[in-house]
Every structure is written in C-alpha cells, then in structure tokens.
Amino acid sequence: MICFGFRASNLVFNQFMDKKVQKLIETSIQIIKDASLENGAIVAANSDKEYYPRQAKDYHYVWPRDAAYICVAAQMAGIRTIQEPFFHWLNYRPENFKKEGLLFANYSTNGRMEVDQFQPDQAGSVLWAIYNFYKDDLAKAEKQEVVIRRLADGLCSEWRGKYFFKNTVDLWEESNRKTSTRMENNHTYSLAACAKGLLLAHKMLGNIEWEDVARQMIERIDDSYDHKQKRFLRNHGRIDDPNIDASLLGLTYPFEIILPDDARMIQTVSAIEKNITINGGVHRFQFDYYDGEGSAQEGAGAWPILNFWMSIYYSLRNDRKKSEAYFMWVVEKIKDDYMIPEQIFSDFREGIRPLVWSHAMFLIASKYLGYL
C-alpha cells in the first residue's frame, strides 16, 4: 500500500527546509558584511548590532583564524570585497606583528592585542585564505608578499624540528592546555593548519625552508596517531592528551593533510561521533564547560561549526545522507531570525548569537551540498 499522505507531507517539509536554507544563506551573507568593518578588520561577532544578545560575551574582536574561514566562505558566496582589506589590516594593524611575525589570540579592531597567547594555527589559516583568494591567478598573490613572508617566517622562527619553542594554545584557546618545550608536544590541529599554510606559502612565493618545516610538521601529525586507541590524538608529545576533540576534522578539511577515506581518519571521526556527538549535536571535546555566558556549570553546548564541519567531511566521503543529517540538525534548530549561534543548548541558554564563524561554516557546508 502506498502512503501518499506521508509522501506529500515529507515533500512539503523538504520544500520548507530548502527555503529555510536559502534564507539562511541570505542572512549569512549579511552577517558577514556586518562583521567586515571599514578599516578592514573582520570581527567574530558585531556586538554593536541591535540583534546581538545582552547576556552574551563581547566578541567584537578580530580572531585571525575566524576571519580566514570567513574570507573563504564569503568568496564561495560571491563576495570578493572583504578579503584584500582584511589582508591589508593584518599587515599593518596587529600589535607587534611586524616585529615578531607571530599572531596571538585576538585583537581589538584598531590592532591592540587583547590576549597574548600564541596560536600558530591562526597564521596557517590566514595563509590558506590568502592562497584560496588568489588560487586562480597565483601571480596576483605577490600583492600580499610582505604578509605571506611574515606569517611563514614567523612560524619557522619558532619551530624547533619537532615542536614550537614558544608555548602555544590551540584553536579552543584553553590556556591550561598550553604546549611546552619540556613536553615537546603539539596541538595536532594547529600543526595541520601550519603545515598546510607553509605548503601554500611555498606554492605562492617559493621557499624551500617553508616546505621543509611543513614536512617536519606532517611527520609529527603522523606520529600523533595512537595505534592502541586507533585514532589521532589532539595533543601529542612526551605525554599525550587522550581526550577526544572534534577539531581533528581539520586534518581533512580544510588542511588536506589526511585524506577523508584514510582508515585513521575514519577511526578518528568514529570516535568523535561515539563520544562527543550527543543527540545529533557535535561538541568540542570531552569535559567542555565553556558556554559563552559564564554559567557553564551545566556544561557546554553543541557547536554548529562542528556539525557543519562534520557535514563537509561526509560530503568529501560522498555520503550525502550523513552530510545532510549533520547539516540539517542545525538548520532545524535555527530561530526565525535566521541567526546561527556559537552553541546550541538543550536548555534556556543562548550564548553568542550570531557567531560569524558559524555562518561561514554554514556557507561552506552549503557549497559542498549544492545549496550555494
């Protein structure tokens, strides 16, 4: 017996979701434009806007990593007017960047350093964004030669063959998990970002030292695979960190260090799904308590960027069903204002909303699914 009623209702729901996705694309483009300031800075969230919630932490700062993903997503959405102003801002504004060649956690829009934690993944991410912008005509990348060299040379100056000399934090900025020369350890995601960035810098300008350092980093990434636990570790050195972390998706996208169908990557993603994916929502890592409001005794929420990241991963695996499932889990939960938050909670908390990085990852995932 054919259930025409079920088919009809399912068709109506799918049409509704398709329209919601298109509305989210329009909103995401506007959110990115709102975050792209007159002086070239791209903020993580424009808290000056009426729509930004009062209880949320102020994110009116530049995280170069967030800005890198935003630049790439904007380009996918047909926006090519924010990237070069941001590269210019990066060249001239961040405090001590000209002198040290290093990027730290975040900056005020005038370039003042807000948090002095060294985050090497930011430099790698920006190099990826610069390459992505000029990939169709790499000769034009020479316009950014100064900033490319400063970023790449800065990473190499701190690299000691197996680890960074300066203590580093990863993309989640957990200061209690800094690397150290004593432990000779590295954040695996950070290494992937740096290795890819250096390889792309070598492609753009040609420097064998950058390529050599990238190869050393890739060796350390390979070493971070734990054969007993059958997955990559988020931090590897003389003492390993066994906690499962969704940032390891970055090994495949966008940094392409590990192929999506590599058995080691499949095992790592499986561990993420089994341990930190709760009722369909992907969380950052085990024992995460950051919620963006300061009331995280209840624990952190699921991060839309990670659901979209997982969606991208499964798109690369040609698994449309799983890609759509992770993607639509977020889309279904977005409110009528079409703003994507930093986190999605199962209670009353809102946190940061909108987070521009969330909208950027939505656009990238949409592109891979064919909505954009």
CSV table of C-alpha atoms in Angstrom, one decimal:
chain,number,residue,atom,x,y,z
A,1,MET,CA,0.0,0.0,0.0
A,2,ILE,CA,1.4,3.4,-1.0
A,3,CYS,CA,1.1,6.1,1.7
A,4,PHE,CA,0.5,9.2,-0.4
A,5,GLY,CA,-0.1,11.4,2.7
A,6,PHE,CA,3.3,10.6,4.1
A,7,ARG,CA,5.0,11.3,0.8
A,8,ALA,CA,3.1,14.6,0.5
A,9,SER,CA,3.9,15.8,4.0
A,10,ASN,CA,7.6,14.8,3.5
A,11,LEU,CA,7.7,16.7,0.3
A,12,VAL,CA,6.3,19.8,2.0
A,13,PHE,CA,8.8,19.5,4.8
A,14,ASN,CA,11.7,19.2,2.4
A,15,GLN,CA,10.5,22.3,0.5
A,16,PHE,CA,10.2,24.2,3.7
A,17,MET,CA,13.8,23.2,4.7
A,18,ASP,CA,15.1,24.2,1.3
A,19,LYS,CA,13.6,27.6,1.7
A,20,LYS,CA,15.0,27.9,5.2
A,21,VAL,CA,18.4,27.1,3.9
A,22,GLN,CA,18.2,29.8,1.2
A,23,LYS,CA,17.0,32.3,3.8
A,24,LEU,CA,19.9,31.3,6.0
A,25,ILE,CA,22.3,31.8,3.1
A,26,GLU,CA,20.9,35.4,2.6
A,27,THR,CA,21.3,36.1,6.3
A,28,SER,CA,24.8,34.6,6.5
A,29,ILE,CA,25.9,36.9,3.7
A,30,GLN,CA,24.5,39.9,5.6
A,31,ILE,CA,26.1,38.8,8.9
A,32,ILE,CA,29.5,38.6,7.2
A,33,LYS,CA,29.0,42.1,5.7
A,34,ASP,CA,28.1,43.4,9.2
A,35,ALA,CA,31.3,41.9,10.6
A,36,SER,CA,33.5,43.4,7.9
A,37,LEU,CA,34.5,46.8,9.2
A,38,GLU,CA,35.6,50.0,7.4
A,39,ASN,CA,39.2,49.6,8.3
A,40,GLY,CA,39.4,46.0,7.0
A,41,ALA,CA,39.0,44.3,10.3
A,42,ILE,CA,36.7,41.3,10.4
A,43,VAL,CA,35.2,40.7,13.9
A,44,ALA,CA,34.0,37.4,15.3
A,45,ALA,CA,30.6,39.0,16.1
A,46,ASN,CA,29.4,42.5,15.7
A,47,SER,CA,28.1,43.2,19.2
A,48,ASP,CA,27.2,46.8,18.1
A,49,LYS,CA,24.2,45.4,16.2
A,50,GLU,CA,20.8,45.5,17.7
A,51,TYR,CA,20.4,41.8,17.2
A,52,TYR,CA,23.3,40.9,19.5
A,53,PRO,CA,22.1,39.5,22.9
A,54,ARG,CA,22.9,41.5,26.0
A,55,GLN,CA,23.9,38.5,28.1
A,56,ALA,CA,26.5,37.2,25.6
A,57,LYS,CA,30.2,37.7,25.9
A,58,ASP,CA,31.5,40.6,23.7
A,59,TYR,CA,33.1,39.1,20.6
A,60,HIS,CA,33.8,42.5,18.8
A,61,TYR,CA,37.4,41.4,18.3
A,62,VAL,CA,39.5,40.0,15.5
A,63,TRP,CA,40.4,36.4,15.7
A,64,PRO,CA,42.6,36.0,12.5
A,65,ARG,CA,41.5,32.3,12.3
A,66,ASP,CA,37.8,33.1,12.3
A,67,ALA,CA,38.5,35.9,9.7
A,68,ALA,CA,40.3,33.4,7.5
A,69,TYR,CA,37.3,31.0,7.4
A,70,ILE,CA,35.0,34.0,6.9
A,71,CYS,CA,37.1,35.2,3.9
A,72,VAL,CA,36.9,31.7,2.3
A,73,ALA,CA,33.1,31.4,2.9
A,74,ALA,CA,32.5,34.9,1.6
A,75,GLN,CA,34.4,34.0,-1.6
A,76,MET,CA,32.2,30.9,-2.1
A,77,ALA,CA,29.1,33.2,-1.7
A,78,GLY,CA,30.4,35.6,-4.4
A,79,ILE,CA,31.8,38.2,-2.1
A,80,ARG,CA,35.3,39.4,-3.1
A,81,THR,CA,35.4,42.8,-1.4
A,82,ILE,CA,36.4,42.0,2.1
A,83,GLN,CA,39.4,39.7,1.7
A,84,GLU,CA,42.1,42.2,0.5
A,85,PRO,CA,41.0,44.9,3.0
A,86,PHE,CA,41.5,42.2,5.7
A,87,PHE,CA,44.9,41.2,4.4
A,88,HIS,CA,45.9,44.9,4.5
A,89,TRP,CA,44.6,45.2,8.0
A,90,LEU,CA,46.6,42.2,9.1
A,91,ASN,CA,49.7,43.6,7.5
A,92,TYR,CA,49.6,46.9,9.3
A,93,ARG,CA,47.4,46.7,12.4
A,94,PRO,CA,48.1,43.7,14.8
A,95,GLU,CA,50.3,44.8,17.7
A,96,ASN,CA,53.9,43.5,17.4
A,97,PHE,CA,53.1,41.5,14.2
A,98,LYS,CA,55.6,43.5,12.1
A,99,LYS,CA,58.3,42.9,14.7
A,100,GLU,CA,57.7,39.3,15.7
A,101,GLY,CA,55.8,37.8,12.7
A,102,LEU,CA,53.5,36.0,15.1
A,103,LEU,CA,49.7,36.1,15.6
A,104,PHE,CA,48.2,35.8,19.1
A,105,ALA,CA,44.7,35.1,20.3
A,106,ASN,CA,42.7,38.2,19.3
A,107,TYR,CA,42.9,41.9,18.7
A,108,SER,CA,40.8,45.0,19.0
A,109,THR,CA,39.7,46.4,15.7
A,110,ASN,CA,42.5,49.0,15.9
A,111,GLY,CA,45.1,46.2,16.3
A,112,ARG,CA,45.7,46.3,20.0
A,113,MET,CA,46.5,42.8,21.3
A,114,GLU,CA,43.8,41.6,23.8
A,115,VAL,CA,45.1,38.1,24.7
A,116,ASP,CA,48.8,37.3,24.3
A,117,GLN,CA,48.5,33.5,23.8
A,118,PHE,CA,50.5,32.3,20.8
A,119,GLN,CA,48.1,30.5,18.4
A,120,PRO,CA,50.1,29.3,15.4
A,121,ASP,CA,47.1,27.8,13.7
A,122,GLN,CA,46.0,31.4,13.0
A,123,ALA,CA,48.9,32.1,10.7
A,124,GLY,CA,48.4,28.8,8.9
A,125,SER,CA,44.7,29.6,8.4
A,126,VAL,CA,45.4,33.0,7.1
A,127,LEU,CA,47.9,31.7,4.6
A,128,TRP,CA,45.2,29.2,3.4
A,129,ALA,CA,42.7,32.1,3.0
A,130,ILE,CA,45.3,34.2,1.0
A,131,TYR,CA,46.0,31.2,-1.3
A,132,ASN,CA,42.3,30.5,-1.7
A,133,PHE,CA,41.7,34.1,-2.8
A,134,TYR,CA,44.4,34.1,-5.5
A,135,LYS,CA,44.4,30.4,-6.5
A,136,ASP,CA,43.1,31.1,-10.0
A,137,ASP,CA,45.9,33.5,-10.7
A,138,LEU,CA,48.8,32.9,-8.2
A,139,ALA,CA,50.9,35.7,-9.7
A,140,LYS,CA,48.5,38.2,-8.0
A,141,ALA,CA,49.4,36.7,-4.6
A,142,GLU,CA,52.6,38.7,-4.9
A,143,LYS,CA,50.4,41.7,-3.8
A,144,GLN,CA,50.5,40.0,-0.3
A,145,GLU,CA,54.1,39.1,-0.4
A,146,VAL,CA,55.0,41.0,2.7
A,147,VAL,CA,52.3,39.5,4.9
A,148,ILE,CA,52.9,36.0,3.4
A,149,ARG,CA,56.6,36.1,4.2
A,150,ARG,CA,56.0,37.5,7.7
A,151,LEU,CA,53.5,34.8,8.5
A,152,ALA,CA,55.6,31.9,7.1
A,153,ASP,CA,58.9,33.1,8.5
A,154,GLY,CA,57.3,33.7,11.9
A,155,LEU,CA,56.1,30.1,12.1
A,156,CYS,CA,59.5,28.8,11.0
A,157,SER,CA,61.3,31.0,13.5
A,158,GLU,CA,59.5,29.4,16.4
A,159,TRP,CA,59.8,25.8,15.1
A,160,ARG,CA,62.4,23.5,16.6
A,161,GLY,CA,62.2,20.5,14.3
A,162,LYS,CA,59.6,18.7,16.5
A,163,TYR,CA,57.8,21.4,18.4
A,164,PHE,CA,57.4,25.1,18.8
A,165,PHE,CA,59.8,26.9,21.2
A,166,LYS,CA,57.1,29.3,22.4
A,167,ASN,CA,54.2,27.8,24.3
A,168,THR,CA,51.1,27.5,22.2
A,169,VAL,CA,47.4,27.1,22.7
A,170,ASP,CA,45.1,25.5,20.1
A,171,LEU,CA,42.0,26.9,18.4
A,172,TRP,CA,39.9,26.5,21.5
A,173,GLU,CA,42.2,28.8,23.5
A,174,GLU,CA,42.3,26.6,26.6
A,175,SER,CA,45.1,28.3,28.5
A,176,ASN,CA,45.5,25.4,30.9
A,177,ARG,CA,46.5,23.2,27.9
A,178,LYS,CA,49.5,25.1,26.6
A,179,THR,CA,52.2,23.1,25.0
A,180,SER,CA,55.7,23.3,26.4
A,181,THR,CA,59.3,22.6,25.3
A,182,ARG,CA,59.7,20.3,28.2
A,183,MET,CA,56.9,18.1,26.9
A,184,GLU,CA,57.9,18.5,23.3
A,185,ASN,CA,54.2,18.4,22.4
A,186,ASN,CA,52.0,19.9,19.8
A,187,HIS,CA,48.3,20.5,19.2
A,188,THR,CA,47.5,18.3,16.2
A,189,TYR,CA,45.0,20.7,14.6
A,190,SER,CA,47.5,23.5,14.9
A,191,LEU,CA,50.2,21.5,13.2
A,192,ALA,CA,47.8,20.7,10.3
A,193,ALA,CA,47.0,24.4,9.9
A,194,CYS,CA,50.6,25.4,10.0
A,195,ALA,CA,51.8,22.7,7.6
A,196,LYS,CA,49.1,23.5,5.0
A,197,GLY,CA,49.8,27.2,5.3
A,198,LEU,CA,53.5,26.8,4.8
A,199,LEU,CA,53.0,24.5,1.8
A,200,LEU,CA,50.7,27.1,0.3
A,201,ALA,CA,53.1,29.9,1.0
A,202,HIS,CA,55.8,27.9,-0.8
A,203,LYS,CA,53.4,27.5,-3.7
A,204,MET,CA,52.8,31.2,-3.8
A,205,LEU,CA,56.3,32.6,-3.4
A,206,GLY,CA,58.7,29.6,-3.4
A,207,ASN,CA,60.8,29.0,-0.3
A,208,ILE,CA,62.2,25.6,0.3
A,209,GLU,CA,62.6,26.2,4.1
A,210,TRP,CA,58.8,26.6,4.4
A,211,GLU,CA,58.3,23.3,2.6
A,212,ASP,CA,60.9,21.6,4.8
A,213,VAL,CA,59.3,22.8,8.0
A,214,ALA,CA,55.8,21.8,6.7
A,215,ARG,CA,57.1,18.2,6.1
A,216,GLN,CA,58.5,18.1,9.6
A,217,MET,CA,55.1,19.1,11.0
A,218,ILE,CA,53.4,16.4,8.9
A,219,GLU,CA,55.7,13.8,10.3
A,220,ARG,CA,54.6,14.9,13.8
A,221,ILE,CA,51.0,14.7,12.8
A,222,ASP,CA,51.6,11.1,11.6
A,223,ASP,CA,53.2,10.4,14.9
A,224,SER,CA,50.1,11.6,16.7
A,225,TYR,CA,48.1,8.6,15.5
A,226,ASP,CA,47.7,6.2,18.5
A,227,HIS,CA,47.7,2.6,17.3
A,228,LYS,CA,46.2,1.3,20.5
A,229,GLN,CA,43.3,3.8,20.6
A,230,LYS,CA,43.0,3.7,16.8
A,231,ARG,CA,42.7,7.5,16.4
A,232,PHE,CA,44.6,10.7,16.1
A,233,LEU,CA,45.4,12.4,19.4
A,234,ARG,CA,44.6,16.1,19.8
A,235,ASN,CA,47.9,16.7,21.5
A,236,HIS,CA,51.0,14.5,21.2
A,237,GLY,CA,54.4,14.7,22.8
A,238,ARG,CA,56.3,13.1,25.7
A,239,ILE,CA,52.9,13.0,27.4
A,240,ASP,CA,49.8,12.6,25.3
A,241,ASP,CA,46.3,14.1,25.7
A,242,PRO,CA,43.8,11.3,25.1
A,243,ASN,CA,40.7,13.5,25.2
A,244,ILE,CA,38.6,13.3,22.0
A,245,ASP,CA,38.4,16.6,20.2
A,246,ALA,CA,36.3,17.5,17.1
A,247,SER,CA,38.9,19.9,15.8
A,248,LEU,CA,40.7,16.9,14.4
A,249,LEU,CA,38.3,17.1,11.5
A,250,GLY,CA,40.6,19.9,10.3
A,251,LEU,CA,43.2,17.3,9.3
A,252,THR,CA,41.0,16.6,6.3
A,253,TYR,CA,39.2,19.9,5.8
A,254,PRO,CA,40.4,22.4,5.1
A,255,PHE,CA,44.1,21.4,5.6
A,256,GLU,CA,44.1,18.2,3.5
A,257,ILE,CA,46.9,16.5,5.5
A,258,ILE,CA,44.9,13.3,5.9
A,259,LEU,CA,42.5,12.0,3.2
A,260,PRO,CA,38.9,11.7,4.2
A,261,ASP,CA,38.8,7.9,3.4
A,262,ASP,CA,42.1,7.2,5.2
A,263,ALA,CA,41.4,4.5,7.7
A,264,ARG,CA,43.0,6.5,10.5
A,265,MET,CA,40.7,9.4,9.8
A,266,ILE,CA,37.6,7.2,9.6
A,267,GLN,CA,38.5,5.8,13.0
A,268,THR,CA,39.0,9.3,14.4
A,269,VAL,CA,35.7,10.6,13.1
A,270,SER,CA,34.0,7.5,14.5
A,271,ALA,CA,35.5,8.3,18.0
A,272,ILE,CA,34.1,11.8,17.7
A,273,GLU,CA,30.7,10.5,16.8
A,274,LYS,CA,30.6,7.9,19.6
A,275,ASN,CA,31.9,10.1,22.4
A,276,ILE,CA,31.2,13.8,21.8
A,277,THR,CA,28.2,13.8,19.4
A,278,ILE,CA,25.1,14.0,21.7
A,279,ASN,CA,21.6,13.6,20.2
A,280,GLY,CA,23.0,14.7,16.8
A,281,GLY,CA,25.0,17.8,18.0
A,282,VAL,CA,28.7,17.7,17.9
A,283,HIS,CA,30.6,19.1,20.9
A,284,ARG,CA,34.1,20.4,21.0
A,285,PHE,CA,35.8,17.9,23.3
A,286,GLN,CA,35.2,15.8,26.4
A,287,PHE,CA,34.6,17.7,29.6
A,288,ASP,CA,33.9,21.1,27.9
A,289,TYR,CA,32.3,23.7,30.2
A,290,TYR,CA,32.5,26.9,28.2
A,291,ASP,CA,29.1,28.3,27.2
A,292,GLY,CA,29.8,32.0,26.3
A,293,GLU,CA,27.6,33.2,29.2
A,294,GLY,CA,29.7,32.3,32.2
A,295,SER,CA,27.0,29.9,33.6
A,296,ALA,CA,28.5,26.7,32.4
A,297,GLN,CA,28.1,24.6,35.4
A,298,GLU,CA,25.6,22.8,33.2
A,299,GLY,CA,28.2,22.1,30.6
A,300,ALA,CA,28.8,23.4,27.1
A,301,GLY,CA,26.5,23.0,24.2
A,302,ALA,CA,26.9,21.6,20.7
A,303,TRP,CA,28.7,23.8,18.3
A,304,PRO,CA,27.1,24.4,14.8
A,305,ILE,CA,30.6,24.9,13.3
A,306,LEU,CA,31.3,21.3,14.2
A,307,ASN,CA,28.1,20.0,12.8
A,308,PHE,CA,28.9,21.8,9.5
A,309,TRP,CA,32.5,20.6,9.7
A,310,MET,CA,31.2,17.0,10.0
A,311,SER,CA,28.8,17.7,7.1
A,312,ILE,CA,31.8,18.8,5.0
A,313,TYR,CA,33.7,15.7,5.9
A,314,TYR,CA,30.9,13.4,4.8
A,315,SER,CA,30.4,15.4,1.6
A,316,LEU,CA,34.1,14.7,0.9
A,317,ARG,CA,33.3,11.0,1.6
A,318,ASN,CA,30.4,11.2,-0.9
A,319,ASP,CA,28.0,10.3,1.9
A,320,ARG,CA,25.1,12.7,1.2
A,321,LYS,CA,22.8,11.1,3.8
A,322,LYS,CA,25.1,11.7,6.7
A,323,SER,CA,26.2,15.1,5.4
A,324,GLU,CA,22.6,16.3,5.2
A,325,ALA,CA,21.9,14.8,8.7
A,326,TYR,CA,24.6,16.8,10.4
A,327,PHE,CA,23.8,19.9,8.4
A,328,MET,CA,20.0,19.8,8.9
A,329,TRP,CA,20.4,19.1,12.7
A,330,VAL,CA,21.5,22.8,13.0
A,331,VAL,CA,19.1,24.2,10.3
A,332,GLU,CA,16.1,22.7,12.0
A,333,LYS,CA,17.0,24.4,15.3
A,334,ILE,CA,17.6,27.9,14.0
A,335,LYS,CA,15.1,30.5,15.1
A,336,ASP,CA,13.0,32.8,12.9
A,337,ASP,CA,15.8,35.5,12.9
A,338,TYR,CA,18.0,33.0,11.0
A,339,MET,CA,21.0,33.7,13.1
A,340,ILE,CA,23.4,30.8,13.9
A,341,PRO,CA,24.8,30.8,17.4
A,342,GLU,CA,28.1,29.7,18.7
A,343,GLN,CA,26.4,26.9,20.6
A,344,ILE,CA,23.1,25.2,20.7
A,345,PHE,CA,21.9,24.2,24.2
A,346,SER,CA,19.1,21.9,25.4
A,347,ASP,CA,18.1,24.5,28.0
A,348,PHE,CA,17.4,28.2,28.2
A,349,ARG,CA,20.9,29.4,27.4
A,350,GLU,CA,21.6,31.4,24.2
A,351,GLY,CA,25.3,32.3,24.3
A,352,ILE,CA,26.8,34.2,21.5
A,353,ARG,CA,24.4,34.7,18.6
A,354,PRO,CA,25.2,35.2,15.8
A,355,LEU,CA,28.8,33.9,15.6
A,356,VAL,CA,30.1,34.8,12.2
A,357,TRP,CA,32.3,31.7,12.0
A,358,SER,CA,29.1,29.6,12.4
A,359,HIS,CA,27.6,31.4,9.4
A,360,ALA,CA,30.9,30.9,7.5
A,361,MET,CA,30.9,27.2,8.1
A,362,PHE,CA,27.3,27.0,7.2
A,363,LEU,CA,28.1,28.6,3.8
A,364,ILE,CA,31.0,26.3,3.2
A,365,ALA,CA,28.9,23.2,4.0
A,366,SER,CA,26.1,24.6,1.8
A,367,LYS,CA,28.5,24.8,-1.0
A,368,TYR,CA,29.5,21.2,-0.7
A,369,LEU,CA,25.9,20.1,-0.5
A,370,GLY,CA,25.0,22.1,-3.6
A,371,TYR,CA,22.7,24.7,-1.9
A,372,LEU,CA,25.1,27.5,-2.7
